[in-house]
Coordinates of C-alpha atoms in Angstrom, one line a residue:
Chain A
X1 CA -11.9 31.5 -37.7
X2 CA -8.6 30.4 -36.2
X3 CA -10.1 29.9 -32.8
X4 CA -13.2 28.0 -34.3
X5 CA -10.6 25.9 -35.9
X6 CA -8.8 25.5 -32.9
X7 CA -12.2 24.1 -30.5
X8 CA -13.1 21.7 -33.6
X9 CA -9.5 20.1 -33.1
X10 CA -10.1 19.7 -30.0
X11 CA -14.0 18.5 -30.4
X12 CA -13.4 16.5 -33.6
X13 CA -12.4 13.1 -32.1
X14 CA -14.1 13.0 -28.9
X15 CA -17.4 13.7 -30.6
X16 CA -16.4 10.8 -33.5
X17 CA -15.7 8.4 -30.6
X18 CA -19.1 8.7 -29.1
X19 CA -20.7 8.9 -32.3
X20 CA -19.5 5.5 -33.1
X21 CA -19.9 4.7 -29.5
X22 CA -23.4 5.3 -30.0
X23 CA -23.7 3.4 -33.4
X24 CA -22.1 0.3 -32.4
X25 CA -24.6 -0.3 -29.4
X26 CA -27.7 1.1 -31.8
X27 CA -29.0 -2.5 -31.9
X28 CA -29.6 -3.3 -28.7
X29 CA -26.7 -2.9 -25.9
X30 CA -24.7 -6.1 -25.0
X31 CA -24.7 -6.9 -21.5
X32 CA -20.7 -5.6 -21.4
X33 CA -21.2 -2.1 -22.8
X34 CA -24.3 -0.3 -22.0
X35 CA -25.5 2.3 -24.2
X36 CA -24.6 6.1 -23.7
X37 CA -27.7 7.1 -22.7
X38 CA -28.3 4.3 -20.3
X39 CA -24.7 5.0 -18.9
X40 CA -25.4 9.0 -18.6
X41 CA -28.8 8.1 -16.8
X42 CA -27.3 5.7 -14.2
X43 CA -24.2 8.3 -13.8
X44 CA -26.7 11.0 -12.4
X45 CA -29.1 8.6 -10.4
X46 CA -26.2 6.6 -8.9
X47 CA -23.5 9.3 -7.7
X48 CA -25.5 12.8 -7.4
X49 CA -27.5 12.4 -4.3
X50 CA -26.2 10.2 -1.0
X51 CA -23.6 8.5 -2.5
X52 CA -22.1 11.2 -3.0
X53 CA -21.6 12.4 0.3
X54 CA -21.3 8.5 1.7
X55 CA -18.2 7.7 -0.5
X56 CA -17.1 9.9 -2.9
X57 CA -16.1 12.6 -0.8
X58 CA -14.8 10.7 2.0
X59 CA -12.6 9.1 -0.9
X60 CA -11.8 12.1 -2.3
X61 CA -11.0 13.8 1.6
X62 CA -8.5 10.3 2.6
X63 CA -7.1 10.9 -1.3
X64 CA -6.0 14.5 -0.4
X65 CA -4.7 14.1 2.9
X66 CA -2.6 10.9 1.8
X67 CA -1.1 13.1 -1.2
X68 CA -0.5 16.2 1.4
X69 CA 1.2 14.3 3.7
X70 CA 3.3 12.5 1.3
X71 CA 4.5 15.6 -0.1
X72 CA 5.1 17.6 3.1
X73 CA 6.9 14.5 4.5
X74 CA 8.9 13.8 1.5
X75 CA 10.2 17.5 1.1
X76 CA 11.4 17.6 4.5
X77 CA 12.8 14.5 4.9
X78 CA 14.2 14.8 1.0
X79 CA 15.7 18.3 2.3
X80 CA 17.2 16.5 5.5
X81 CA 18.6 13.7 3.3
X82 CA 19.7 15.5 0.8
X83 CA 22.1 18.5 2.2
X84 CA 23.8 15.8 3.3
X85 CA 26.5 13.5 1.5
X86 CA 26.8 10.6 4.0
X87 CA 23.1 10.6 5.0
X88 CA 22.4 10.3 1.1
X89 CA 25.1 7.5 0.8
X90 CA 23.6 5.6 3.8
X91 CA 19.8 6.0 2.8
X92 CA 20.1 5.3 -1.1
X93 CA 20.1 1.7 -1.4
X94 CA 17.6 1.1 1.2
X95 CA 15.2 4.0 -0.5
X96 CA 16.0 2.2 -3.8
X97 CA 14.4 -1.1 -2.7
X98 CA 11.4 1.0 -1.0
X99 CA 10.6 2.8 -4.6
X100 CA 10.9 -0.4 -6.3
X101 CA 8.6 -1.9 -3.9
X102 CA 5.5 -1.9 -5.9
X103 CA 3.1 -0.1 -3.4
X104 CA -0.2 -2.4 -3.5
X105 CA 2.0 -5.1 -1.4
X106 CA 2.0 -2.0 1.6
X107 CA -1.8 -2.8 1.9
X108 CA -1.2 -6.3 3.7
X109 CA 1.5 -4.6 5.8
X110 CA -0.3 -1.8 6.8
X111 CA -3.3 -3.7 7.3
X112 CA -2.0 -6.0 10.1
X113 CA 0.0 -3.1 11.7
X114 CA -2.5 -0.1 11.7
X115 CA -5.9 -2.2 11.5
X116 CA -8.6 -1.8 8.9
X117 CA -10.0 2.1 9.4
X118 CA -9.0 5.8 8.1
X119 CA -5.9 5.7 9.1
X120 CA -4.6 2.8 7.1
X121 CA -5.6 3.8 4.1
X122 CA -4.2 7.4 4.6
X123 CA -0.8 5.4 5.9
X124 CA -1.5 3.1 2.5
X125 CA -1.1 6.3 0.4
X126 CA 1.5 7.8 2.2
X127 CA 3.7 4.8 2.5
X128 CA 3.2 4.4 -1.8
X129 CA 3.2 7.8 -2.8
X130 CA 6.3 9.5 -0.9
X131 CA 8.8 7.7 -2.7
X132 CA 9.1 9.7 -5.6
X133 CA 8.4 13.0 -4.0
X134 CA 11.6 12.0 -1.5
X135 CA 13.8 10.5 -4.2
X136 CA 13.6 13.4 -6.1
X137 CA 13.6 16.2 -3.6
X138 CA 17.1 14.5 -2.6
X139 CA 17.9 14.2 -6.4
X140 CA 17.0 17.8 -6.7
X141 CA 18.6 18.5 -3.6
X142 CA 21.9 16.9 -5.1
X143 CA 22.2 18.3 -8.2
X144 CA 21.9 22.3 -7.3
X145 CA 24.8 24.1 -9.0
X146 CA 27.6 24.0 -7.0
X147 CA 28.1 28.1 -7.6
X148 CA 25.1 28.8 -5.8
X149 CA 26.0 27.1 -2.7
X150 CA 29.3 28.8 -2.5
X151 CA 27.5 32.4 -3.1
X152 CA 25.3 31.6 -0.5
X153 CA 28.2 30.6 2.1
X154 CA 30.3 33.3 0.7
X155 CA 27.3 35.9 1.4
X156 CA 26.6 34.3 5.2
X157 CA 23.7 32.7 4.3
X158 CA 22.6 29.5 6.1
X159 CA 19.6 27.7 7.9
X160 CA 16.2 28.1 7.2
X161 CA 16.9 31.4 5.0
X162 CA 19.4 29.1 2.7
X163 CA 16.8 26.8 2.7
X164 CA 13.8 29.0 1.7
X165 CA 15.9 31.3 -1.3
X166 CA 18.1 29.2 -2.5
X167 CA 17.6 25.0 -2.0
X168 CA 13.7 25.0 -2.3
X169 CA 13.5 26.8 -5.5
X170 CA 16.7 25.3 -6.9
X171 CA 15.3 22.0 -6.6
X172 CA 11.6 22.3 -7.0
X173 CA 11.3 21.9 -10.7
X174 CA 12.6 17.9 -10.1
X175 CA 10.2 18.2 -6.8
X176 CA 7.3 18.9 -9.0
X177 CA 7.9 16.3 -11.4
X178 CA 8.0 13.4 -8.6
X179 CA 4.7 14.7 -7.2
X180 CA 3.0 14.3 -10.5
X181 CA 3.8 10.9 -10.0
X182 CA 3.2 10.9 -6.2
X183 CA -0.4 12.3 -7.9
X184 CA -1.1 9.0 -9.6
X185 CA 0.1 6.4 -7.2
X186 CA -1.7 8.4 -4.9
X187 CA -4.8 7.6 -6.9
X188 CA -4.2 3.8 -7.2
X189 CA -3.5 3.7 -4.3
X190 CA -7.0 4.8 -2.9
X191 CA -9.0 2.8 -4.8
X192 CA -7.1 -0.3 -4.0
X193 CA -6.9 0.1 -0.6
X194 CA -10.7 0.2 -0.6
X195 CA -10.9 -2.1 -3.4
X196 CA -9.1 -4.2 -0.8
X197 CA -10.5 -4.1 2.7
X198 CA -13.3 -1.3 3.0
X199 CA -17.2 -1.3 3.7
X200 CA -17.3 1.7 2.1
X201 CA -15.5 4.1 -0.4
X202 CA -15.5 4.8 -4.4
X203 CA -13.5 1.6 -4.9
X204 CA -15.7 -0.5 -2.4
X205 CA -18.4 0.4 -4.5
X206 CA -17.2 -0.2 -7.8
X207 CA -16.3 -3.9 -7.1
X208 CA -19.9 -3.9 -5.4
X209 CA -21.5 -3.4 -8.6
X210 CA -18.9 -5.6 -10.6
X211 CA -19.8 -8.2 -7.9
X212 CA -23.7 -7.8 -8.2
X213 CA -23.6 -7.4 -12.5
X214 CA -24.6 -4.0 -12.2
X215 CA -22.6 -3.6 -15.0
X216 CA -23.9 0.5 -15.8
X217 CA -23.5 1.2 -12.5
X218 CA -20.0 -0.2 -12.8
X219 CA -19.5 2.1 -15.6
X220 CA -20.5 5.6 -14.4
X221 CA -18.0 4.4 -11.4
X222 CA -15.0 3.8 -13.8
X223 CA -16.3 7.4 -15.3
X224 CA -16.0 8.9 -11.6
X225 CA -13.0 7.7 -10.8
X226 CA -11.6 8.7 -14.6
X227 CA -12.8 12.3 -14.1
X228 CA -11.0 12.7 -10.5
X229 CA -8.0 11.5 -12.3
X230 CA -8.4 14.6 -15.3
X231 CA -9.6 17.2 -13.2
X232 CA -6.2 16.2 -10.2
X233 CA -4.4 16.6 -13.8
X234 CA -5.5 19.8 -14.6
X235 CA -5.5 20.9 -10.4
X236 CA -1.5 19.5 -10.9
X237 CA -1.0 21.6 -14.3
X238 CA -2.7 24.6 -13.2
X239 CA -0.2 25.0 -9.7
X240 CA 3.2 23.4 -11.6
X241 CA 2.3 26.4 -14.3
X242 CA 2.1 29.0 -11.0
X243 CA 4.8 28.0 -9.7
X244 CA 7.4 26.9 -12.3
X245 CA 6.3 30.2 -14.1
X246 CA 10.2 31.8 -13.3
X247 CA 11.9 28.4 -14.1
X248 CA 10.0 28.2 -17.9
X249 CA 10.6 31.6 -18.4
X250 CA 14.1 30.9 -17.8
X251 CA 14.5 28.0 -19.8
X252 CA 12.8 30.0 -22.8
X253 CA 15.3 32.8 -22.3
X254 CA 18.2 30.3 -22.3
X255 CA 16.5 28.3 -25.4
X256 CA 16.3 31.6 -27.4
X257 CA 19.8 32.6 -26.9
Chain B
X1 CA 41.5 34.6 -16.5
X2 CA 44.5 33.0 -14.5
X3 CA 42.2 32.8 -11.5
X4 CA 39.8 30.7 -13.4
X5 CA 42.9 28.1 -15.1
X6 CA 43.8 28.1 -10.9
X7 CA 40.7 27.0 -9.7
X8 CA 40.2 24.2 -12.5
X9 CA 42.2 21.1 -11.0
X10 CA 41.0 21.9 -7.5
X11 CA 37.5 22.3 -8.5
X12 CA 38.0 18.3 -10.5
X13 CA 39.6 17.4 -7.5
X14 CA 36.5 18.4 -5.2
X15 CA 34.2 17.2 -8.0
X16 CA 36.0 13.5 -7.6
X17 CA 35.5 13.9 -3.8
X18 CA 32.0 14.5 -3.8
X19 CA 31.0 12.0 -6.5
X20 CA 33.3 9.1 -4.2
X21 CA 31.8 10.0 -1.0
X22 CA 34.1 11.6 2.1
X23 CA 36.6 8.8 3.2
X24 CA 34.4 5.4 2.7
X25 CA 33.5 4.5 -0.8
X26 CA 29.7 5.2 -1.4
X27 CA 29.3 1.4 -1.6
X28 CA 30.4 1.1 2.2
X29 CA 28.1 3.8 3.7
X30 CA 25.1 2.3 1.4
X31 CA 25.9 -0.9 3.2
X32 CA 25.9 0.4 6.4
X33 CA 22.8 1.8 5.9
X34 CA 21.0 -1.3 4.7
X35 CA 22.8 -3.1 8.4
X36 CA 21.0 0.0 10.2
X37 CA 17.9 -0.9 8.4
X38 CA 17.5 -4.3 8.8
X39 CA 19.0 -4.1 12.8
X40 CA 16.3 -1.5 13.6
X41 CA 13.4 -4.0 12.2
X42 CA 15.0 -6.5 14.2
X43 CA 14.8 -4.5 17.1
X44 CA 11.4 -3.3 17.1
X45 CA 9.8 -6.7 17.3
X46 CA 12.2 -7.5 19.8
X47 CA 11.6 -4.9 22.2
X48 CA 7.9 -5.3 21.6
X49 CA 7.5 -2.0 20.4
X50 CA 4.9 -3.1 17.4
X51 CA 4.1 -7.2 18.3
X52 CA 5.9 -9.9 16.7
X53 CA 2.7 -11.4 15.1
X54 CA 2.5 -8.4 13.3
X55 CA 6.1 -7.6 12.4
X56 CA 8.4 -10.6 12.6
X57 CA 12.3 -9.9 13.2
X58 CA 13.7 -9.3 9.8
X59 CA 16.1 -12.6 10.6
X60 CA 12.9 -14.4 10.4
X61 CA 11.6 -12.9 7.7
X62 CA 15.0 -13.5 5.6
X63 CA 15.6 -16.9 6.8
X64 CA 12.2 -17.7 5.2
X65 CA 12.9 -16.0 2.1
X66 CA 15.9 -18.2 1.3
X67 CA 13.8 -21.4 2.2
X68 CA 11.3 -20.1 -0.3
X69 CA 14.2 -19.9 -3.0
X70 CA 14.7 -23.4 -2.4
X71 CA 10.9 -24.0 -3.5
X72 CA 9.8 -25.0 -6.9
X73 CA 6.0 -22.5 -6.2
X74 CA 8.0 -19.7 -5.4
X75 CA 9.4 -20.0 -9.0
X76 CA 6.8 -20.7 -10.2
X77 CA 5.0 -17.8 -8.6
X78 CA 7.8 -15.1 -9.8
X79 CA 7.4 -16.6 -13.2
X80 CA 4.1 -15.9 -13.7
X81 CA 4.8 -12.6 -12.9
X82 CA 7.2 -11.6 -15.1
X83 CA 5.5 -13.6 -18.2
X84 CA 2.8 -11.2 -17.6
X85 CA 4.6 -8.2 -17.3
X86 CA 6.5 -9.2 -20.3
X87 CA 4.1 -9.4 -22.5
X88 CA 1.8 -6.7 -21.5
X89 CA 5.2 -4.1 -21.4
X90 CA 6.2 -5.9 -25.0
X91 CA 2.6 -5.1 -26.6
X92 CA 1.5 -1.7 -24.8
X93 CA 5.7 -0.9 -26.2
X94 CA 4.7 -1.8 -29.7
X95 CA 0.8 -0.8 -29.4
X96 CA 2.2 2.9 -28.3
X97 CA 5.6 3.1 -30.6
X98 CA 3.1 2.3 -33.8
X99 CA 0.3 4.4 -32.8
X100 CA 3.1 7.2 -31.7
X101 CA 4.9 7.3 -35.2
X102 CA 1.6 7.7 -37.0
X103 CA 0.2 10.3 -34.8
X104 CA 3.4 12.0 -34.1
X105 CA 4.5 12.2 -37.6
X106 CA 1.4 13.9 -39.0
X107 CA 1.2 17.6 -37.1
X108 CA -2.7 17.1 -38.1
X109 CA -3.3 14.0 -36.7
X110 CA -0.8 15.7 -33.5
X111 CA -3.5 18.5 -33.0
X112 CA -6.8 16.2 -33.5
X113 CA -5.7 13.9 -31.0
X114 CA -4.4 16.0 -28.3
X115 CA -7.4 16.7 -26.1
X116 CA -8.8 13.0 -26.1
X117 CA -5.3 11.4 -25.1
X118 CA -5.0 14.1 -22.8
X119 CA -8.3 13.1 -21.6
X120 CA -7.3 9.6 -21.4
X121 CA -3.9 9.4 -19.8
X122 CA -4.6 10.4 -16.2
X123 CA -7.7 7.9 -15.8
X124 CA -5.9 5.8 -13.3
X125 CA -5.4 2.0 -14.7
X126 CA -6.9 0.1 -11.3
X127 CA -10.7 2.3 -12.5
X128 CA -10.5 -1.1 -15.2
X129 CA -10.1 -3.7 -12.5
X130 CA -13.8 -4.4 -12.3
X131 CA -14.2 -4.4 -15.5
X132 CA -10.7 -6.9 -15.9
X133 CA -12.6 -9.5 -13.4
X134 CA -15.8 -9.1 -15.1
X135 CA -14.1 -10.1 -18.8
X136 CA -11.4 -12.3 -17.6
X137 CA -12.0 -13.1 -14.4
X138 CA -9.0 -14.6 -12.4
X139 CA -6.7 -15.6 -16.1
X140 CA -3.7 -13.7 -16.6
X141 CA -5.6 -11.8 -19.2
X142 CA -7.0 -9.7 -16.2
X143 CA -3.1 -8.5 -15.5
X144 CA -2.7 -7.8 -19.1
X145 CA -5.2 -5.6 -19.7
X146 CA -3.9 -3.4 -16.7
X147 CA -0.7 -3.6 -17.6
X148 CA -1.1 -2.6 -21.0
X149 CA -3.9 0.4 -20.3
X150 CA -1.0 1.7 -17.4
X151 CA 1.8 1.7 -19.9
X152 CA 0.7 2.1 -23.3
X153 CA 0.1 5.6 -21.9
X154 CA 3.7 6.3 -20.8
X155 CA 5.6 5.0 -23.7
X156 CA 3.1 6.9 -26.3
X157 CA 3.8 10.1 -24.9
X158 CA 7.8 9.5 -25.1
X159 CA 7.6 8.6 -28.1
X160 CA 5.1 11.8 -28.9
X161 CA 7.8 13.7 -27.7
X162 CA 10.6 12.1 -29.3
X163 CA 9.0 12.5 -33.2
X164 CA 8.3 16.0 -32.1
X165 CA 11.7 16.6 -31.3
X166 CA 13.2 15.6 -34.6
X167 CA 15.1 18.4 -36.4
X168 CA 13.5 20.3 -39.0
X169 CA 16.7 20.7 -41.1
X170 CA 17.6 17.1 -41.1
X171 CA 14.0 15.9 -42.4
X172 CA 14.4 18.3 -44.8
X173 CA 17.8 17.6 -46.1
X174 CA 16.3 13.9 -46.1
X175 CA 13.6 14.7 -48.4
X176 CA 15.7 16.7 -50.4
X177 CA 18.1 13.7 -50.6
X178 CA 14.6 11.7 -51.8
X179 CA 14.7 9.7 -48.4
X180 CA 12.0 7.2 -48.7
X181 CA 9.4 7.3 -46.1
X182 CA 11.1 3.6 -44.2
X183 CA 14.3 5.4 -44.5
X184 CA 13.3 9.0 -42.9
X185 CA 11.3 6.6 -40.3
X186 CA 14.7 4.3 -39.9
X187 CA 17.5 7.0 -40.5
X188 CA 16.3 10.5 -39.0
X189 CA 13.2 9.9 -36.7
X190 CA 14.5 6.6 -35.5
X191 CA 17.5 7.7 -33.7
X192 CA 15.8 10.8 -32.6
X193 CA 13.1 9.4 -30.8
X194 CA 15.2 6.3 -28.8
X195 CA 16.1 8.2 -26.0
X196 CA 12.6 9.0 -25.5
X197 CA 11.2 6.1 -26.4
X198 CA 14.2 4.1 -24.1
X199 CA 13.0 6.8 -20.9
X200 CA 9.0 5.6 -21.6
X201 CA 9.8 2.0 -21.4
X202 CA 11.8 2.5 -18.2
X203 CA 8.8 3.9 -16.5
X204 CA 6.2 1.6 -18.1
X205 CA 8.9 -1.2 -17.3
X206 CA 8.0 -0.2 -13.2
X207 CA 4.7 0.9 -13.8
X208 CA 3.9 -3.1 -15.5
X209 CA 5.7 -4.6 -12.3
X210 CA 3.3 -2.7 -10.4
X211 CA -0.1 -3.4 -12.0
X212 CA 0.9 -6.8 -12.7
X213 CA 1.5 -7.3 -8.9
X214 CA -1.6 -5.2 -8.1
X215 CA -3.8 -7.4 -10.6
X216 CA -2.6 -10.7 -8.4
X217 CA -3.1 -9.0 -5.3
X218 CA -6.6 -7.7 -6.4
X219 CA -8.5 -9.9 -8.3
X220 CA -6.3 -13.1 -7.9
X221 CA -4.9 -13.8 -11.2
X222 CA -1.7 -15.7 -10.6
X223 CA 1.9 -14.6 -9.8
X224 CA 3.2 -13.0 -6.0
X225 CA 0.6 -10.8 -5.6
X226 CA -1.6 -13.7 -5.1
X227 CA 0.8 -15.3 -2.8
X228 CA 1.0 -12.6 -0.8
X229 CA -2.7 -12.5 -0.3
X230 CA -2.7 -16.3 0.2
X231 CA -0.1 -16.1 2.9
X232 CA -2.0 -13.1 4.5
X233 CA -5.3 -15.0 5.3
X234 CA -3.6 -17.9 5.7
X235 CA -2.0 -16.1 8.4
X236 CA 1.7 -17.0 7.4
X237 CA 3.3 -13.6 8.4
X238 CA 7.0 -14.0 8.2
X239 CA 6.1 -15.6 4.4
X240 CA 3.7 -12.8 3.5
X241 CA 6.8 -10.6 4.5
X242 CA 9.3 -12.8 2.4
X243 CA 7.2 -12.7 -0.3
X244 CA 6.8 -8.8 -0.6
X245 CA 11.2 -8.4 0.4
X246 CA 11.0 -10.3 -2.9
X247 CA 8.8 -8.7 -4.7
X248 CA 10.8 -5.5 -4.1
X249 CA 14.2 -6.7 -5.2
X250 CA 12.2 -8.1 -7.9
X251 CA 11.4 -4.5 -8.9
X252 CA 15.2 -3.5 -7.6
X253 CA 15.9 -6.0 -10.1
X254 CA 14.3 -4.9 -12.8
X255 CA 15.2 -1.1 -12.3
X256 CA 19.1 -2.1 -12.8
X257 CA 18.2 -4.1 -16.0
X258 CA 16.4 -1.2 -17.5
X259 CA 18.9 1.1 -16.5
X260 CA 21.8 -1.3 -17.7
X261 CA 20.0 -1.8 -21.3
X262 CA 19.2 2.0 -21.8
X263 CA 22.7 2.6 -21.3
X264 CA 24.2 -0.4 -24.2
X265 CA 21.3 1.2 -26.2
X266 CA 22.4 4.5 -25.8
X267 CA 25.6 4.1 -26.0
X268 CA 26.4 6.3 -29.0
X269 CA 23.8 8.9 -27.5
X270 CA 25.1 12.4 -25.8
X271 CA 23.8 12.1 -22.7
X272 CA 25.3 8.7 -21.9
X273 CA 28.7 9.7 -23.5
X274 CA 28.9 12.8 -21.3
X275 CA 27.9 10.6 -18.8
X276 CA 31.0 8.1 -18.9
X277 CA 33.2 11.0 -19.9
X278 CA 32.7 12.2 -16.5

């Protein structure tokens, strides 16, 4: 009873959206919205089959590399940064400007300075989406408790050892939460770059059919793209849960005390 | 418990050393490092390491930033982007703080809307643009609807979070006191909920300079982000570079304001207290 409760919470709304969904273009679909049934037939014969292969999973593959290598480079570098006063008072105002940069305005750049292939939209993402991942290693980085780092001097441990038991995991709740948002710029990122200069690609596409008035097609696109975005959510949720599982139960401990 | 009152004043005074930097003033080493910046972009050009054409010296590129401050278009340009992302972060703010309190306030309404904004939130705001051109075409309208999609999102969850987080005993000692519904809203949920609600607009305040920028860059709606475009097939390099040094301490800009108002706001709030206090 409670758990059949529980699934029509969770059903409830959805199912009243596309109920209404479905009775507002009952007579006859405008040319903006097509019908659900229309959009769920296009969705199959438009992106199962070769386009599938031609450019979602290339976008997908550039997406995940981009997002790796933003992360990678912007835990290191953050790490490098961030042990270190003067190199974190030298670097902040210029990383300031850099994450205020909005990152669409990288696309010109990167285009005249890498050419239009691969490459620059991986450097596209990476350029956008290491800001937060560095600003908050370093922030993370900066705000370890200063006890720990005397224990750790006190008890001869340094380099990589320091590094791997005590900085990492000190910091990597506020290193988790900038790669959420390194997740979503990520994201935007690679649909605009292709949006911008691409021959193929999920963004390329989209504004193909915008372009042409395939307006369903269009749709089931913005329903692609909408679904990578939920399903990197629950990817994101699923590995902050693994590894944040010592740091919640901490904070529970703490909260119940 | 002598050897803890002993350490206190030396562990302050370390505490003042580290928050003022070594010797220098953080101010000074931040300055050097913005010299060290802008000396190696001047460099790389110079030495031909990446070609001029594609990277102008950053004298070059500054020198024509301030002759574009001298220009009524540029004004005009930064104008229209900041009306838009005014008014989109102003509605998606009061879209989301309305829609938050009625949602957040009723733990039924909580529970039977979870899964669909959870469904909702991460669809990224750029999967519209096609649709944006296809409604608006180039008008600012295009920006709007990004911007308000991107952070109507962030600034409902705060707020979410913020009713959620209001104190069982003090609702309760407001009902009991016969608190009208306005006055529980105003007096008890209210003051709760601004901090969160002061964090969402803070992020939606970056994430609106962003779409709004993208939206000009994109589809062409007015603002830099078109400028920037212009100037890139027009092939004026140095003022495509001008343009986007602005447009960053544009957002620079905006960052400090946000920051600045959270803080008046927040004034009388714990975490900014402790903060000064400090």
């Amino acid at each position: 009873m409670k758990l059949l409760k529980s699934i029509s919470f969770i059903l409830a709304l959805p199912v009243l959206l596309i109920l209404w969904w479905v009775a507002a273009t009952l007579g006859g679909a405008s040319f903006f919205v097509p019908t659900p049934a229309d959009l769920g037939k296009t969705f199959i014969e438009t992106w199962v089959g070769e386009r599938m292969f031609t450019d979602v999973l290339p976008s997908v593959q550039r997406l995940v590399l981009g997002v790796l290598g933003a992360i990678v480079l912007g835990v290191l570098l953050g790490l490098l940064v961030g042990m270190n006063r003067t190199a974190r008072a030298i670097t902040e105002p210029v990383f300031e400007f850099f994450r205020a940069l909005p990152p669409p305005v990288l696309i010109p750049v990167l285009m005249l300075l890498v050419g239009i292939n691969d490459g620059m939209k991986i450097a596209v993402i990476i350029s956008g989406a290491i800001w937060p991942v560095l600003l908050n290693t370093i922030e993370g980085v900066r705000a370890i408790d200063p006890v720990q780092n005397e224990t750790s001097r006190s008890y001869g441990i340094s380099g990589l050892a320091r590094i791997r038991y005590q900085v990492l995991p000190s910091a990597t709740p506020t290193i988790m939460a900038g790669i959420r948002q390194c997740l979503s710029i990520g994201l935007i990122l690679m649909v605009i770059s292709e949006m911008f200069a691409s021959s193929s690609g999920l963004g390329f596409a989209i504004v193909q059919f915008q372009r042409s008035f395939a307006v369903p097609e269009m749709w089931s696109g913005i329903v692609v793209l909408g679904l990578i975005g939920v399903i990197m959510s629950f990817i994101f949720q699923w590995i902050e849960r693994r590894v944040l599982r010592w740091y919640n139960g901490l904070k529970e401990v703490e909260n119940a005390v | 418990m002598s050897a803890i009152t002993s350490t206190a004043p030396a562990e302050a005074r370390q505490a003042k050393r580290r928050k003022s930097g070594s010797k220098f003033p953080n101010g000074f080493w931040g300055l050097i490092g913005i010299v060290t910046f802008l000396g190696i972009w001047e460099l790389v050009p110079a030495l031909g390491i990446v070609e001029a054409a594609y990277l102008p010296p950053a004298s070059e590129v500054l020198m024509t930033l301030f002759a574009d401050l001298a220009l009524t278009a540029f004004w005009v340009a930064v104008g229209e982007t900041m009306l838009a992302w005014f008014i989109g972060l102003a509605a998606a703010v009061l879209l989301a703080l309305v829609l938050g309190l009625v949602i957040g306030m009723s733990s039924f309404l909580r529970r039977a809307t979870n899964s669909t904004i959870e469904f909702l939130r991460p669809i990224p705001s750029v999967a519209l643009i096609p649709l944006a051109v296809l409604l608006f075409g180039t008008k600012i309208e295009s920006s709007l609807m990004l911007i308000i999609y991107a952070c109507f999102w962030q600034v409902l969850i705060q707020v979410l979070y913020g009713v959620a987080d209001v104190d069982n005993v003090a609702m309760q000692t407001a009902r009991s006191y016969g608190f009208s519904q306005i006055q529980r809203i105003r007096d008890v949920i209210f003051p709760t909920m601004l901090p969160y609600l002061m964090t969402g607009i803070r992020l939606g305040a970056a994430v609106a300079l962003i779409l709004a920028i993208t939206a000009e860059l994109i589809i062409g709606a007015p603002g830099l982000g078109k400028e920037i475009q212009l100037a890139q097939s027009g092939g004026a390099i140095a003022g495509m570079y001008a343009l986007i040094v602005a447009t960053g301490l544009l957002g620079v800009a905006i960052n400090l304001c946000m920051r600045i108002i959270e803080k008046r706001v927040l004034s009388w709030h714990a975490s900014v207290r402790g903060e000064n206090a400090a």
